Coordinates of C-alpha atoms and ligand atoms in Angstrom, one line a residue:
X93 CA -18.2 -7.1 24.5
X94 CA -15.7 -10.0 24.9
X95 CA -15.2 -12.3 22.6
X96 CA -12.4 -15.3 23.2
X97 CA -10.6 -17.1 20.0
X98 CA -9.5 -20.5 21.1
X99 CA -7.9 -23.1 19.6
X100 CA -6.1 -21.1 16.6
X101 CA -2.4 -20.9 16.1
X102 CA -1.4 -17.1 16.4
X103 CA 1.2 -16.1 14.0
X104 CA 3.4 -13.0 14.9
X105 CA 6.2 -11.8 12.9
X106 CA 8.3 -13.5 15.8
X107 CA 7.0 -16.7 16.0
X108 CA 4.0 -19.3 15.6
X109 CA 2.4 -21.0 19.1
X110 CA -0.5 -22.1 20.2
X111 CA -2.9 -20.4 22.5
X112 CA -6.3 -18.8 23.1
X113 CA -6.7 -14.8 22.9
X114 CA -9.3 -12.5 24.9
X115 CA -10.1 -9.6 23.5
X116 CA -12.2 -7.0 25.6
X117 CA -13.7 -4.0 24.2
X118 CA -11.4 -2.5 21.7
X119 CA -8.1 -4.2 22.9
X120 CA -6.5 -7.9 23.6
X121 CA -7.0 -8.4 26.8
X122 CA -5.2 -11.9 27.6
X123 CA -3.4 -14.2 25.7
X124 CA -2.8 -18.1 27.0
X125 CA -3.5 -21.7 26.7
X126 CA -7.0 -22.9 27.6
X127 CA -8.5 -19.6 28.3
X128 CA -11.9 -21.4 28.3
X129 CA -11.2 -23.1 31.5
X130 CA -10.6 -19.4 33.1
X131 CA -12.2 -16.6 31.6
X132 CA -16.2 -15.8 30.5
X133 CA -16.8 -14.3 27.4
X134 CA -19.3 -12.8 24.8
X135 CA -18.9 -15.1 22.1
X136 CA -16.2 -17.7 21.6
X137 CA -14.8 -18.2 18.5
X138 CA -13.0 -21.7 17.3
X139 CA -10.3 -21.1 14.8
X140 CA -9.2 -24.7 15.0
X141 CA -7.0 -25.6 12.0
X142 CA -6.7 -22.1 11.8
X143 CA -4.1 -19.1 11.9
X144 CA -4.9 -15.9 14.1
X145 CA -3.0 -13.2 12.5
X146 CA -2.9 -9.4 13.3
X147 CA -4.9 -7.5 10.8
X148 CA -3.0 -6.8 7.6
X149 CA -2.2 -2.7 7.2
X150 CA -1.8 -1.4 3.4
X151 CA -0.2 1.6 3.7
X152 CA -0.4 2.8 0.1
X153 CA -3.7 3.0 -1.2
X154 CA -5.5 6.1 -3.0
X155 CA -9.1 6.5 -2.2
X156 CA -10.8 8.7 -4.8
X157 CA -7.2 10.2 -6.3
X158 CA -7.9 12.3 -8.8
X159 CA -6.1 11.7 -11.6
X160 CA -6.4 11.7 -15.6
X161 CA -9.7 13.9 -15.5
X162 CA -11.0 11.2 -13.2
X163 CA -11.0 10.0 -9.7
X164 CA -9.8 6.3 -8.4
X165 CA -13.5 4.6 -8.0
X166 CA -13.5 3.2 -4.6
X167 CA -14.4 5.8 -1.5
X168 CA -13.3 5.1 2.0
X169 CA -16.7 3.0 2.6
X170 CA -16.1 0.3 -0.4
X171 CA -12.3 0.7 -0.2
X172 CA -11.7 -0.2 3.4
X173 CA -15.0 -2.9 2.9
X174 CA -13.0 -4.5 0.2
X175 CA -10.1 -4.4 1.9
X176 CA -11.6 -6.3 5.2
X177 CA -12.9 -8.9 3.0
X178 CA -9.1 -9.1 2.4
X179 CA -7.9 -9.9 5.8
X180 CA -7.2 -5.8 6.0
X181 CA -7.7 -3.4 9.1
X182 CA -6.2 -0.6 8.4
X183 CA -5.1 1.6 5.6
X184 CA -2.9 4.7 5.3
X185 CA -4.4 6.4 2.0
X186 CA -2.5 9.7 0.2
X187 CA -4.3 12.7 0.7
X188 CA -3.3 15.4 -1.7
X189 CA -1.9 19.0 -1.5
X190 CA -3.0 20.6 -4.7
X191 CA -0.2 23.2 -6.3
X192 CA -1.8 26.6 -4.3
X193 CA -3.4 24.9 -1.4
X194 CA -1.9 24.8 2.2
X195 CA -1.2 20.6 3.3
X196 CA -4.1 21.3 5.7
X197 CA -6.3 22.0 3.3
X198 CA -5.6 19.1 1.5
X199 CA -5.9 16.9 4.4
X200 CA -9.4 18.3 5.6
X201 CA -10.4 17.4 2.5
X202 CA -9.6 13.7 3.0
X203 CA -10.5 13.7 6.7
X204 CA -14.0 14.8 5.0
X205 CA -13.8 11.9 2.8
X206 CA -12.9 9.1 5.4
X207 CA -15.2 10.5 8.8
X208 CA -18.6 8.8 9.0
X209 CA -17.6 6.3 5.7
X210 CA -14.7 4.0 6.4
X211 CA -15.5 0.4 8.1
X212 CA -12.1 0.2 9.1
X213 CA -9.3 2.2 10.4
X214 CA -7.1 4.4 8.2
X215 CA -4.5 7.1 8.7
X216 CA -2.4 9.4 5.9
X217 CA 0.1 10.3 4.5
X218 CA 0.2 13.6 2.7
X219 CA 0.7 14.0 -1.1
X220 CA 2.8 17.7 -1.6
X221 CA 2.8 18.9 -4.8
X222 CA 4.0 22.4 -3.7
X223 CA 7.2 22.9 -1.6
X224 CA 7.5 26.3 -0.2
X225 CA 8.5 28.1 3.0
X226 CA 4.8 27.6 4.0
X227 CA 4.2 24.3 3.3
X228 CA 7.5 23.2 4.6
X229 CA 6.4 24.7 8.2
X230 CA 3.5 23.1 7.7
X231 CA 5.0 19.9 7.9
X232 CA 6.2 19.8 11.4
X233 CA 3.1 20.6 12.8
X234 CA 1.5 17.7 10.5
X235 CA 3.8 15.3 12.2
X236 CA 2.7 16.4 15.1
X237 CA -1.0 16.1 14.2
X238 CA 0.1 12.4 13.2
X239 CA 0.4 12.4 9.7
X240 CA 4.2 12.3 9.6
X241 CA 5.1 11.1 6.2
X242 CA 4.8 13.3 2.3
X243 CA 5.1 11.6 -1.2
X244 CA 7.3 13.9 -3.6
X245 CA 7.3 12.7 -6.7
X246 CA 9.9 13.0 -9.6
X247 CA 7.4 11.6 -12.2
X248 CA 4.4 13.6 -13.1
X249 CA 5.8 16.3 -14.3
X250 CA 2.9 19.0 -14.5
X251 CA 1.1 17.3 -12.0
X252 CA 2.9 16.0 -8.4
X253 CA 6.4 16.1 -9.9
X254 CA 8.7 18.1 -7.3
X255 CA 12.3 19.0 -9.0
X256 CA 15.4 18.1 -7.2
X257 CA 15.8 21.5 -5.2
X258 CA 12.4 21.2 -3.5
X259 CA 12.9 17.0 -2.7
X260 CA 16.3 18.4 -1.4
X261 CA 14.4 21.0 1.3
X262 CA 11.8 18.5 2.2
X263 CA 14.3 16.0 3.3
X264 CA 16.0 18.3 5.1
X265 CA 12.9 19.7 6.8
X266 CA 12.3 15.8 8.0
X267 CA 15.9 15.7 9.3
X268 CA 15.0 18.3 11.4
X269 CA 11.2 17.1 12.5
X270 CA 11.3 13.4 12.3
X271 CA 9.2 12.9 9.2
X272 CA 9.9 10.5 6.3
X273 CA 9.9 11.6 2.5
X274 CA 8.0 8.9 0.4
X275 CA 9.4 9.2 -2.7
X276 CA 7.6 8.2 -6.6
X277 CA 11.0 7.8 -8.2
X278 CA 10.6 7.8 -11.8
X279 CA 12.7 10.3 -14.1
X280 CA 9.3 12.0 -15.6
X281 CA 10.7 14.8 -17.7
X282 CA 12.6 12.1 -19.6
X283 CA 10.0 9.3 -19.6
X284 CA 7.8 12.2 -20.8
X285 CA 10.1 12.5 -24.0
X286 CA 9.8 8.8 -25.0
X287 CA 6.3 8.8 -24.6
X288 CA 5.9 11.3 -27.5
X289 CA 8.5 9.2 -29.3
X290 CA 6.2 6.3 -29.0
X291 CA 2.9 8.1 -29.9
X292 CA 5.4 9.8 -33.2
X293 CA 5.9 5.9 -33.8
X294 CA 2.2 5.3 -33.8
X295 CA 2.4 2.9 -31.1
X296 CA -0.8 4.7 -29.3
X297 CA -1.6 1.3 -26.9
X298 CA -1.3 0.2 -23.7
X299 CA 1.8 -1.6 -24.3
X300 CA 3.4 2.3 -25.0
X301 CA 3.1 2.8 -21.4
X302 CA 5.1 0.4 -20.4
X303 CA 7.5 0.9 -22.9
X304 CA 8.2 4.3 -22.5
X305 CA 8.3 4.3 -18.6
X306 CA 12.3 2.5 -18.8
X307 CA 13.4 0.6 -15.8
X308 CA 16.4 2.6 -15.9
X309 CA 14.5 5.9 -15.4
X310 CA 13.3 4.6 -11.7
X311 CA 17.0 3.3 -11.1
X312 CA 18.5 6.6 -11.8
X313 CA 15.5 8.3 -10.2
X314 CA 16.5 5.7 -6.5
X315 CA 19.4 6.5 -6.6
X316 CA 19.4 10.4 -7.4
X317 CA 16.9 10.3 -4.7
X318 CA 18.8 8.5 -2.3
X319 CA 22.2 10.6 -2.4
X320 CA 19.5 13.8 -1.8
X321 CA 18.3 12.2 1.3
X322 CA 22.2 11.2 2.4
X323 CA 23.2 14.9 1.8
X324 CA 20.2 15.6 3.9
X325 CA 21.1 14.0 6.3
X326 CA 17.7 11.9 6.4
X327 CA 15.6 8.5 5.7
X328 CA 13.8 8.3 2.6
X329 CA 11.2 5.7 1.6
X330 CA 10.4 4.2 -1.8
X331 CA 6.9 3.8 -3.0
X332 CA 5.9 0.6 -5.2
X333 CA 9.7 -0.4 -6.5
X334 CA 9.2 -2.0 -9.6
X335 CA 13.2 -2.1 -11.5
X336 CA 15.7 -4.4 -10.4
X337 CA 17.7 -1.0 -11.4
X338 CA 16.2 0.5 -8.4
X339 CA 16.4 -2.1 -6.4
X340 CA 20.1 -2.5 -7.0
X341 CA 20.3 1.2 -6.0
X342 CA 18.6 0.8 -2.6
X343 CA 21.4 -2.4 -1.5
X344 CA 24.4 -0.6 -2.2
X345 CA 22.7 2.6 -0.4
X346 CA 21.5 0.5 2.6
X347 CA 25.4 -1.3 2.1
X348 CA 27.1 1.9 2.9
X349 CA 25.1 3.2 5.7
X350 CA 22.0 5.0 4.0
X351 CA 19.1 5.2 5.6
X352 CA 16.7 4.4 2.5
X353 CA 13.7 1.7 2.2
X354 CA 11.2 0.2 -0.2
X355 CA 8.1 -1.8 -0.6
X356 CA 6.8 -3.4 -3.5
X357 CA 3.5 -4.5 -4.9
X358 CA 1.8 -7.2 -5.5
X359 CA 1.3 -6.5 -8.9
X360 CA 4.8 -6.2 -9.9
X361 CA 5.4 -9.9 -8.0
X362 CA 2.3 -11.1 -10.0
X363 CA 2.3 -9.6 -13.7
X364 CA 4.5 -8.5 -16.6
X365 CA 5.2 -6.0 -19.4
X366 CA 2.9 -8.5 -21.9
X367 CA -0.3 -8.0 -19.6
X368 CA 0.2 -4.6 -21.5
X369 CA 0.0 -5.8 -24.5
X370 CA -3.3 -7.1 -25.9
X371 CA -4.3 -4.6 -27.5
X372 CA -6.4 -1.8 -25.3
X373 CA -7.5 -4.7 -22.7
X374 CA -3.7 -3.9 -21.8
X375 CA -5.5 -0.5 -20.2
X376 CA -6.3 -2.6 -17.3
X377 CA -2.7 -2.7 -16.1
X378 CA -1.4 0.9 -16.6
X379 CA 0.1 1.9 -13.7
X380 CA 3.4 3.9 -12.6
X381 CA 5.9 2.6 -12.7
X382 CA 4.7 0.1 -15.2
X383 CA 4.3 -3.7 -15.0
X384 CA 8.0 -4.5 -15.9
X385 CA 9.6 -8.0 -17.7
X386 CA 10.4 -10.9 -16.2
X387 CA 13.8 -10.2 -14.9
X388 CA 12.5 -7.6 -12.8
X389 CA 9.7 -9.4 -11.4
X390 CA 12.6 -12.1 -10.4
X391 CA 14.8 -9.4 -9.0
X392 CA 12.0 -8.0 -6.5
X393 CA 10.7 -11.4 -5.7
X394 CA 14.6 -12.4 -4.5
X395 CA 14.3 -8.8 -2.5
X396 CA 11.4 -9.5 -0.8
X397 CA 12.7 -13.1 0.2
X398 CA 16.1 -11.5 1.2
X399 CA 14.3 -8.9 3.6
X400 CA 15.4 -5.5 1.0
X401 CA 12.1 -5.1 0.6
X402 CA 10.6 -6.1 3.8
X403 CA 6.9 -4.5 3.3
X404 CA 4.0 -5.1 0.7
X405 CA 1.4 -1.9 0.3
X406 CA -1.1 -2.2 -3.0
X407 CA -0.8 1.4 -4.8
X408 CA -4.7 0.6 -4.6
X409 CA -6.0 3.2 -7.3
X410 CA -8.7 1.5 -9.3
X411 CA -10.6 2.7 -12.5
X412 CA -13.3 1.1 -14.0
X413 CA -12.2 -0.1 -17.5
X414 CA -15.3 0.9 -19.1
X415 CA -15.4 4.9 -19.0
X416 CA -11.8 5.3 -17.3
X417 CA -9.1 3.7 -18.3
X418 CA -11.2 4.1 -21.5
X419 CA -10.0 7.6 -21.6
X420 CA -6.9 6.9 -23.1
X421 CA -8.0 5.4 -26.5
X422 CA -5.7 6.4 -29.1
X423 CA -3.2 7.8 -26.3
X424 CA -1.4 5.8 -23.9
X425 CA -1.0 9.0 -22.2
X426 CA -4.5 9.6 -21.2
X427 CA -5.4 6.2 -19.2
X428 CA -5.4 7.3 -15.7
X429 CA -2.7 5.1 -14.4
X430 CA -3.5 2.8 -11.3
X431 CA -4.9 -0.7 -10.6
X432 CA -7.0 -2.6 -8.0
X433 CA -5.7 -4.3 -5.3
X434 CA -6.6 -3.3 -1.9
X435 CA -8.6 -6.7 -1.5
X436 CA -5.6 -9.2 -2.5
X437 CA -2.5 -8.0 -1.2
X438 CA -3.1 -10.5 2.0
X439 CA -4.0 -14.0 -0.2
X440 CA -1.4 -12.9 -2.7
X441 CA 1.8 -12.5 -0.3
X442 CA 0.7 -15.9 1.7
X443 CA 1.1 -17.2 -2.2
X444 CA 5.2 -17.0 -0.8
X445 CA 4.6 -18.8 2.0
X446 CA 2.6 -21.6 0.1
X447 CA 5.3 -21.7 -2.7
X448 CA 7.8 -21.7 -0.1
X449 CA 9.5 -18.7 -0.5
X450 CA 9.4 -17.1 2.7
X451 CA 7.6 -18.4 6.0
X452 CA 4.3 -17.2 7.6
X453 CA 5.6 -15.2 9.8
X454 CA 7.8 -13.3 7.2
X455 CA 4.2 -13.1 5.3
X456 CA 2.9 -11.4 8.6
X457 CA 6.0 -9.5 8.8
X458 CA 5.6 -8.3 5.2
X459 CA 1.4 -7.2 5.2
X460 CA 0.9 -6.3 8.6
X461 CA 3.8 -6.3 11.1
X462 CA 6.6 -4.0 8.8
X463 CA 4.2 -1.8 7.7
X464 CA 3.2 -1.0 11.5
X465 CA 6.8 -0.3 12.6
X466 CA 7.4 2.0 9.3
X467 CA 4.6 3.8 9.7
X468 CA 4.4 5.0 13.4
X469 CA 1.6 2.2 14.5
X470 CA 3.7 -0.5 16.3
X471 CA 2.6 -2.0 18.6
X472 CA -0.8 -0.6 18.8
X473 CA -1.2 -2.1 15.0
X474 CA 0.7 -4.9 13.6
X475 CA 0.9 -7.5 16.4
X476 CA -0.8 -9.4 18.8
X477 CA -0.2 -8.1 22.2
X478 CA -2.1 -7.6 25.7
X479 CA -3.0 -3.9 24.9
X480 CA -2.6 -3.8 21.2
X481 CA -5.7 -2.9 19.1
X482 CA -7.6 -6.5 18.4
X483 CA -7.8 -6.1 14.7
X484 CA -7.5 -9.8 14.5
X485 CA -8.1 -12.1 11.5
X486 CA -8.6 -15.7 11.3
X487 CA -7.0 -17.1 8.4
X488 CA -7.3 -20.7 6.7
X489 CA -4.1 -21.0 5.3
X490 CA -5.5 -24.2 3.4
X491 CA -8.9 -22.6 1.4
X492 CA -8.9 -22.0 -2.1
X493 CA -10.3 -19.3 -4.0
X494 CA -10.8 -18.1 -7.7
X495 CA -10.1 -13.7 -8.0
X496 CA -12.7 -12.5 -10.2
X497 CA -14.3 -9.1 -10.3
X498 CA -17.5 -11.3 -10.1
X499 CA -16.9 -12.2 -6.8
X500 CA -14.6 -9.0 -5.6
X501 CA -16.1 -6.5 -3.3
X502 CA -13.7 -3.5 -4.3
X503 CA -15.9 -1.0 -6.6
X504 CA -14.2 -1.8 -9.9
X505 CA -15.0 -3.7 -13.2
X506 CA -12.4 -5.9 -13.7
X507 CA -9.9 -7.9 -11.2
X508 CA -6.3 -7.6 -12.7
X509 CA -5.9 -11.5 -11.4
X510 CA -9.3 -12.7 -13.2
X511 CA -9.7 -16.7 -12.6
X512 CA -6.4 -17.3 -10.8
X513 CA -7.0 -19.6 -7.9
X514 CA -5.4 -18.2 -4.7
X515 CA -4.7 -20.7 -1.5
X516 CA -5.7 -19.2 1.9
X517 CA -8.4 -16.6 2.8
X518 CA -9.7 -14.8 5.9
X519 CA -12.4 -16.1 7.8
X520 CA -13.1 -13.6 10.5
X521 CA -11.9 -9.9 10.0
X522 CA -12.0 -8.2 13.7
X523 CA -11.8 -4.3 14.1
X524 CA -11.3 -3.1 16.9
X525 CA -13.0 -6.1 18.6
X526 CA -15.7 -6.0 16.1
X527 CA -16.5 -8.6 13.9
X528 CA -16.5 -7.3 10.6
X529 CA -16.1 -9.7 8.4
X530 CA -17.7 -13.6 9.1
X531 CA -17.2 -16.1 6.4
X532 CA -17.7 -14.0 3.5
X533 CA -20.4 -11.3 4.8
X534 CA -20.0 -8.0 5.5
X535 CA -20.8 -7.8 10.1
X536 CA -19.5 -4.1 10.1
X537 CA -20.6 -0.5 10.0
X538 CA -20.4 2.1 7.8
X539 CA -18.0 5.2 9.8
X540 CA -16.9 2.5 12.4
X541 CA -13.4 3.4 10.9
X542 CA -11.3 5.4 13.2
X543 CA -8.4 8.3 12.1
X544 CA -5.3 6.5 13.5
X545 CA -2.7 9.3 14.8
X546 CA 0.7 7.8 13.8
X547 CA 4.1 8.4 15.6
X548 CA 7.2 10.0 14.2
X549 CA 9.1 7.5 11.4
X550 CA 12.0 6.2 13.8
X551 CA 11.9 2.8 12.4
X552 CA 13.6 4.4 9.4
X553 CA 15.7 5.7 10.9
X554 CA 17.5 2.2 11.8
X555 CA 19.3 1.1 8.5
Ligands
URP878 O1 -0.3 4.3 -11.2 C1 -0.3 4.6 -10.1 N1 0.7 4.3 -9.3 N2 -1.3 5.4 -9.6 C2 -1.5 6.0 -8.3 C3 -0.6 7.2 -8.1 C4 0.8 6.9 -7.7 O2 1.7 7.3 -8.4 O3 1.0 6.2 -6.7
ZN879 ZN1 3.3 6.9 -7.1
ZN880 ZN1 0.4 5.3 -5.1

């Protein structure tokens, strides 16, 4: 099959120009002006008025995460469906090691999940909730196998939390094999203590949540995390930064030579501390770290102008409000903690380059391009490029649409951005060089999603 885009404008994270692209079979074959005149093809498509981007790649989302006596509610078929709709090829999801399980078992398990069901393609990273002399050998041969990267967490104590000791031989195991420590940084024990000082208080809402989970517990968290890695003598990676705490933690590392990064979320661009607060409703935007006050929301929004936070993944983890998040009536404590988003992340970030914070090629940068390099894709993912995978989108950067779990096609009962008008959507979604997406209806095929084998992390190893 070939199918020849003409008359777009094709923007990379380098640059914006006009031409024509061939794609042939799975890959972009040719890329020029006035292809028509020299080369047959398939089907054209005209994306005249139009912006031919490289598929967006979310690289934090969490397809059926257990979590809270629950499991997130979209599965690798209506996750990476949704997140096509959303101008998205590819994901990297978290598998999980459960405390007693080898990684590989834990990884099977998500293989199992994601073979023969996701529309799109996906690679992992892997969760490890148990750092010992086996699992640590275990994680060369994983970056081998091409899942080079493991979230540690210091909040969930009980659950994922890792204490400082087993953080500290993980990073060193990835200065040895080229892997990258993702790292939840949140001081849990403590945030655990003023939790139960808010439910003593009686304060047994949503809005608890948020106001046990202090700022200042991430930004000690960074940067406790950060000094680990620079005694390691290795790159560490920030999941969904949300404090301006930790933020200010991550410049003065990256200022003296560390070799640290961060994304950030949409939702922490989009939505405060008070979307906690009205009353249980507020259940609909627990999520860790927590929606945070406007300051923050300022701080990260000037970091991901600036280039300190120079990627955008969704922390995708969405429970249904009625029999989930539900769970934690009475008790903050007990809402499983995560919010939809796979399905946004692409229409929300080209918000910036409508309001003129950034341009569209830093928006291309920031959903699809970064996310390629940090992650061991690049340039098989993340640009347009004779060779390079044709996961293509055509975006109108001039449509409007209204977000509404009405209209949304991730498997969730509410959208956290419910009547807000976006500017911009995707057109045509192209896997692979299949259409998968065409003006709002779903083109593709179930288990048409391929494992994507990643490379080791040496992007972060540049500072
Ligand atoms: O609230 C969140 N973020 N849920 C998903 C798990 C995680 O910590 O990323
Ligand atoms: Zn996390
Ligand atoms: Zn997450």
């Amino acid at each position: 099959m070939r199918t020849l885009f003409v008359n777009g404008t094709i923007v990379t994270a380098e640059g914006s120009y006009a031409a024509d692209v061939l794609v042939d079979g799975e890959v972009i074959a040719q890329i020029g002006a006035g292809l028509a005149a020299s080369v047959t093809a398939d089907e054209v498509i005209d994306a005249t008025g139009k912006y031919l981007i490289p598929g967006g790649i979310d690289a934090h989302t969490h397809m059926k995460l257990p979590f809270g006596g629950t499991f997130a509610k979209d599965d690798f078929e209506t996750g990476t469906r949704a997140a096509a709709f959303g101008g998205t090829t590819t994901i990297v999801d978290f598998a999980v090691q459960n405390k007693g399980q080898s990684l590989h078992e834990g990884l099977d398990t998500w293989f199992a999940m994601a073979e023969g069901m996701a529309v799109a393609d996906y690679g992992f990273h892997m969760i490890m909730s148990d750092v010992t002399d086996a699992t640590l050998a275990e994680m060369d041969a994983l970056v081998d196998e091409g899942v080079p990267d493991f979230k540690l967490f210091t909040a969930y104590p009980g659950v994922f939390y890792s204490p400082d000791d087993h953080i500290f031989r993980a990073l060193q195991q990835t200065a040895k094999n080229g892997g990258l420590i993702l790292m939840h940084a949140e001081n849990g024990p403590v945030i655990d203590i003023l939790a139960a000082e808010q439910i003593a208080k009686g304060v047994t809402d949503p809005i608890g949540h948020g106001l046990a989970r202090d700022s200042r517990m991430e930004g000690e968290a960074t940067s406790r995390v950060i000094r680990l890695a620079e005694v390691a003598g290795a790159p560490v990676y920030f999941v969904h930064m949300s404090a301006k705490e930790a933020v200010e933690a991550l410049v003065a590392a990256r200022a003296r030579g560390a070799m640290a990064w961060a994304e950030t979320c949409p939702q922490y661009l989009y939505l405060t501390l008070d979307d906690l607060g009205h009353g249980f409703e507020g259940a609909k935007f627990v999520c860790s770290p927590p929606l945070r006050t406007p300051d923050h929301v300022a701080a990260l929004w000037s970091a991901v102008e600036n280039g300190d936070l120079p990627l955008i993944g969704t922390d995708h983890c969405p429970f249904d409000f009625h029999g989930q998040k539900e769970l934690g009536r009475g008790d903050f404590r007990k809402i499983p903690n995560g919010l939809p988003g796979v399905e946004e992340r692409v229409d929300l970030m080209h918000q910036g380059v409508v309001d003129g914070r950034y341009s569209k090629e830093r928006w291309v940068s920031l959903v699809s391009t970064t996310p390629a390099k940090m992650f061991g894709m690049y340039p098989k993912k993340g640009a347009i490029a004779v060779g390079s995978d044709a996961d293509l989108v055509v975006y109108d950067p001039s449509r409007k649409h209204v977000l509404s779990a009405s209209t949304h096609h991730m498997d969730v009962d509410y959208s956290c951005y419910e009547g807000q008008t976006v500017q911009g959507g995707s057109d045509v979604v192209m896997s692979r060089g299949s259409v998968i997406v065409r003006n709002g209806e779903f083109t593709g095929r179930k288990g048409a999603g391929k494992f994507v084998k990643r490379g080791r992390a040496d992007f972060a190893r540049a500072i």
